[in-house]
Amino acid sequence: MSRRVLIAGNWKMNGLLSDGVALAHSIAERAWDKNCSLLVCPPATLLMAVGEEFADTPVAVGGQDCHVAENGAHTGDISASMLADLHCRYIITGHSERRADHGETDEIVQAKAKAAWAAGMAAIICVGETEAEREAGDTLSVISSQCAGSIPDGATAKNTVIAYEPVWAIGTGKTATPDDAQAVHAHIRADLAKRFDDDMAARTRILYGGSMKPSNAADLLAQPDIDGGLIGGASMKAEDFLAIADAVPQDA
Ligand code: PEP
């Protein structure tokens, strides 16, 4: 079953207007002829300007988070429909930084994924174990529980992408070994098959995130159940982000 690889950049809370536009420009001019889909999720303040740089290029834009409500008295928040209005195609939900900094529970993440769908976008639902959970041998049970709680009923390969992001690997320079990451991805796919069906599981993309960079991308992306990357630090350098896209196997 072939799944189109997705290489997604998460700029987090980085970038002012001039840097963001310059970075988007450098990515856009070398984004052609990649063997994968490309996505950039800049801070919301840059979405319009960055979106203009990516207009008529193969690079899609996405949001890093959304509120569960469509509109209303939620000062400082941004709704999924506002992101759709700026041509976002995806919204990241449940990133571990939001789970930690904003106390987002699986229930909230699930509601945000549904909000993304309702506004016509796909949700990139993030799951991942902490270092303590890994050391206790609980990785697979933590991942199963986060997937069960965060992925809404009604998930399809079109409206949902899963990102496996071990918390201990995010922004630390530590990466899961390709074999360890593959084992977790295969486990997530087996869970999807049990809960939904074999076809949905076979078609749904599962990205790896956690210090992915040009030097380790090829080995990670060569794994049969790793369908792309969610990339933080390395997505802030056009050369590195594009080198990761170039590491996608030709037969992917
Ligand atoms: C992320 O923020 O989703 C991420 C994976 O960050 P980094 O690539 O910097 O580890």
Coordinates of C-alpha atoms and ligand atoms in Angstrom, one line a residue:
M1 CA 0.0 0.0 0.0
S2 CA 1.7 3.2 -1.0
R3 CA 1.4 6.3 1.2
R4 CA 2.6 9.6 0.0
V5 CA 5.4 10.7 2.3
L6 CA 4.8 14.0 4.1
I7 CA 7.7 16.1 5.3
A8 CA 6.3 18.7 7.6
G9 CA 8.1 21.6 9.3
N10 CA 7.0 23.0 12.6
W11 CA 8.6 26.5 13.1
K12 CA 7.1 26.7 16.6
M13 CA 7.3 30.2 18.2
N14 CA 10.1 31.3 15.9
G15 CA 10.4 33.9 13.2
L16 CA 9.7 37.5 12.6
L17 CA 8.2 38.7 9.3
S18 CA 11.4 39.3 7.4
D19 CA 13.1 36.0 8.5
G20 CA 9.9 34.0 7.9
V21 CA 9.4 35.3 4.4
A22 CA 13.0 34.8 3.5
L23 CA 13.0 31.2 4.8
A24 CA 9.8 30.5 3.0
H25 CA 11.2 32.0 -0.2
S26 CA 14.4 29.8 0.0
I27 CA 12.2 26.7 0.6
A28 CA 9.8 27.6 -2.2
E29 CA 12.4 28.0 -4.9
R30 CA 13.8 24.6 -4.3
A31 CA 10.7 22.7 -3.4
W32 CA 10.0 21.3 -6.9
D33 CA 10.5 17.7 -8.0
K34 CA 10.5 16.2 -4.5
N35 CA 9.3 12.7 -4.0
C36 CA 7.0 13.7 -1.1
S37 CA 4.4 16.3 0.0
L38 CA 5.8 19.3 1.8
L39 CA 4.1 21.2 4.6
V40 CA 5.2 24.2 6.7
C41 CA 3.5 25.2 9.9
P42 CA 4.7 28.7 10.8
P43 CA 3.6 30.8 13.7
A44 CA 0.1 32.1 13.1
T45 CA 1.4 35.7 12.7
L46 CA 3.3 34.6 9.6
L47 CA 0.7 32.5 8.0
M48 CA -0.5 35.1 5.5
A49 CA 3.0 36.2 4.4
V50 CA 4.4 32.7 4.3
G51 CA 1.3 31.4 2.5
E52 CA 1.9 34.1 -0.2
E53 CA 5.5 32.8 -0.7
F54 CA 4.2 29.2 -1.1
A55 CA 1.2 30.1 -3.3
D56 CA 1.4 28.1 -6.6
T57 CA 4.3 26.0 -5.2
P58 CA 4.2 22.4 -3.9
V59 CA 4.4 23.6 -0.3
A60 CA 1.2 23.6 1.8
V61 CA 0.8 25.6 5.0
G62 CA -0.7 24.5 8.2
G63 CA -1.5 25.7 11.7
Q64 CA 0.4 24.6 14.9
D65 CA -2.8 24.5 17.0
C66 CA -6.4 25.6 17.1
H67 CA -9.2 26.3 19.6
V68 CA -11.9 23.7 19.9
A69 CA -14.6 26.3 19.2
E70 CA -15.4 27.9 15.9
N71 CA -15.5 31.4 17.3
G72 CA -16.4 33.3 20.4
A73 CA -15.1 34.8 23.6
H74 CA -11.6 33.2 23.7
T75 CA -9.1 36.0 23.8
G76 CA -5.9 35.2 22.1
D77 CA -7.0 32.0 20.6
I78 CA -7.4 31.0 16.9
S79 CA -10.1 28.8 15.5
A80 CA -9.7 26.1 12.8
S81 CA -11.9 28.1 10.4
M82 CA -9.6 31.1 10.8
L83 CA -6.7 28.8 9.8
A84 CA -8.7 27.4 6.9
D85 CA -9.4 31.0 5.8
L86 CA -5.6 31.4 5.4
H87 CA -5.4 28.3 3.2
C88 CA -4.1 25.9 5.9
R89 CA -4.5 22.3 4.9
Y90 CA -3.4 20.7 8.2
I91 CA -3.4 21.6 11.9
I92 CA -1.0 20.0 14.3
T93 CA -2.9 18.9 17.4
G94 CA -1.6 17.6 20.7
H95 CA 2.1 18.5 20.2
S96 CA 3.9 17.5 23.5
E97 CA 4.8 21.2 24.0
R98 CA 1.1 22.1 24.1
R99 CA 0.3 19.1 26.3
A100 CA 3.0 20.2 28.7
D101 CA 2.7 24.0 28.5
H102 CA -1.1 24.2 28.3
G103 CA -2.2 21.1 30.1
E104 CA -3.8 19.7 26.9
T105 CA -5.4 16.3 27.6
D106 CA -6.2 13.6 25.1
E107 CA -9.8 14.7 25.3
I108 CA -8.9 18.3 24.3
V109 CA -6.6 17.0 21.5
Q110 CA -9.4 14.9 20.2
A111 CA -11.8 17.9 20.2
K112 CA -9.2 20.0 18.3
A113 CA -8.8 17.3 15.7
K114 CA -12.5 17.3 15.2
A115 CA -12.4 21.1 14.9
A116 CA -9.8 20.8 12.2
W117 CA -12.0 18.3 10.3
A118 CA -15.0 20.5 10.7
A119 CA -13.1 23.3 9.0
G120 CA -12.1 21.0 6.1
M121 CA -8.5 20.3 7.2
A122 CA -6.6 17.2 8.3
A123 CA -5.3 16.9 11.8
I124 CA -1.8 15.9 12.5
I125 CA -2.3 14.2 15.9
C126 CA 0.9 13.9 18.0
V127 CA 1.6 11.2 20.5
G128 CA 4.8 10.3 22.3
E129 CA 6.2 8.9 25.6
T130 CA 8.4 10.7 28.1
E131 CA 11.9 9.5 29.0
A132 CA 10.6 8.2 32.3
E133 CA 7.8 6.2 30.6
R134 CA 10.3 4.8 28.1
E135 CA 12.7 3.8 30.9
A136 CA 9.8 2.1 32.7
G137 CA 9.1 0.0 29.6
D138 CA 5.8 1.7 29.1
T139 CA 6.3 3.2 25.6
L140 CA 3.8 1.0 23.7
S141 CA 1.0 1.2 26.4
V142 CA 1.4 5.0 26.6
I143 CA 1.2 5.3 22.9
S144 CA -1.8 3.1 22.6
S145 CA -3.6 5.0 25.4
Q146 CA -2.8 8.4 23.8
C147 CA -4.0 7.2 20.4
A148 CA -7.2 5.8 21.8
G149 CA -7.9 9.1 23.6
S150 CA -6.7 11.6 21.0
I151 CA -7.9 10.1 17.7
P152 CA -11.6 10.7 17.2
D153 CA -14.0 8.2 15.9
G154 CA -14.4 8.9 12.2
A155 CA -10.7 9.2 11.5
T156 CA -9.7 8.4 8.0
A157 CA -6.5 8.3 6.1
K158 CA -7.6 11.6 4.5
N159 CA -8.5 13.6 7.6
T160 CA -5.8 12.2 9.9
V161 CA -2.0 11.9 10.1
I162 CA -0.4 10.6 13.2
A163 CA 2.9 11.9 14.4
Y164 CA 5.0 9.7 16.8
E165 CA 7.2 12.1 18.6
P166 CA 9.1 10.7 21.6
V167 CA 9.1 13.6 24.1
W168 CA 12.8 12.9 25.0
A169 CA 13.8 13.3 21.4
I170 CA 12.2 16.7 20.7
G171 CA 14.7 19.4 20.4
T172 CA 17.3 17.4 22.3
G173 CA 19.5 16.0 19.5
K174 CA 18.6 12.5 20.7
T175 CA 16.7 10.4 18.1
A176 CA 14.9 7.1 18.3
T177 CA 16.9 4.5 16.4
P178 CA 15.2 3.6 13.1
D179 CA 14.4 0.1 14.6
D180 CA 12.8 1.5 17.8
A181 CA 10.8 4.1 15.8
Q182 CA 9.7 1.4 13.3
A183 CA 8.5 -0.8 16.2
V184 CA 6.3 2.0 17.6
H185 CA 5.0 3.0 14.2
A186 CA 4.1 -0.7 13.5
H187 CA 2.3 -0.8 16.8
I188 CA 0.3 2.4 16.1
R189 CA -0.7 0.9 12.7
A190 CA -1.8 -2.3 14.3
D191 CA -3.9 -0.3 16.8
L192 CA -5.5 1.6 13.9
A193 CA -6.3 -1.7 12.2
K194 CA -8.0 -3.0 15.4
R195 CA -10.0 0.2 16.0
F196 CA -10.8 1.1 12.4
D197 CA -10.0 -1.4 9.7
D198 CA -7.0 -2.7 7.8
D199 CA -7.6 -0.4 4.8
M200 CA -7.6 2.7 7.0
A201 CA -4.5 1.5 8.9
A202 CA -2.7 0.8 5.7
R203 CA -3.5 4.2 4.1
T204 CA -2.9 6.4 7.2
R205 CA 0.4 8.3 7.3
I206 CA 2.4 8.0 10.5
L207 CA 5.2 10.6 10.8
Y208 CA 8.3 10.4 13.0
G209 CA 9.3 13.5 14.9
G210 CA 12.2 14.1 17.3
S211 CA 15.5 15.6 16.2
M212 CA 15.1 14.4 12.6
K213 CA 17.9 16.0 10.5
P214 CA 19.7 15.4 7.2
S215 CA 22.1 13.0 8.8
N216 CA 19.5 10.6 10.2
A217 CA 16.5 11.1 7.9
A218 CA 17.4 8.5 5.2
D219 CA 17.6 5.7 7.8
L220 CA 14.4 6.7 9.5
L221 CA 12.5 7.3 6.3
A222 CA 13.6 3.9 4.9
Q223 CA 11.5 2.1 7.6
P224 CA 8.4 0.6 6.2
D225 CA 6.0 2.2 8.6
I226 CA 7.6 5.7 8.7
D227 CA 5.7 7.8 6.3
G228 CA 7.5 11.1 6.8
G229 CA 8.7 13.5 9.4
L230 CA 7.4 16.3 11.7
I231 CA 10.5 18.5 12.0
G232 CA 11.2 21.3 14.4
G233 CA 14.7 22.7 14.5
A234 CA 15.9 21.4 11.1
S235 CA 12.9 22.9 9.4
M236 CA 14.1 26.4 10.2
K237 CA 17.0 26.0 7.7
A238 CA 15.9 25.7 4.1
E239 CA 18.9 23.6 3.2
D240 CA 18.3 21.1 6.0
F241 CA 14.5 20.9 5.5
L242 CA 15.0 20.3 1.8
A243 CA 17.8 17.7 2.4
I244 CA 15.4 15.8 4.6
A245 CA 12.9 15.8 1.7
D246 CA 15.7 14.6 -0.6
A247 CA 16.3 11.7 1.8
V248 CA 12.9 10.2 1.0
P249 CA 13.5 6.9 -0.7
Q250 CA 12.9 6.9 -4.4
D251 CA 10.5 3.9 -4.2
A252 CA 8.5 5.6 -1.4
Ligands
PEP1 C1 8.8 19.0 16.9 O1 8.7 20.0 17.5 O2 7.8 18.5 16.5 C2 10.1 18.4 16.7 C3 10.2 17.1 16.3 O3 11.2 19.2 17.0 P1 12.7 18.8 16.7 O4 12.8 18.3 15.3 O5 13.5 20.1 16.9 O6 13.1 17.7 17.6

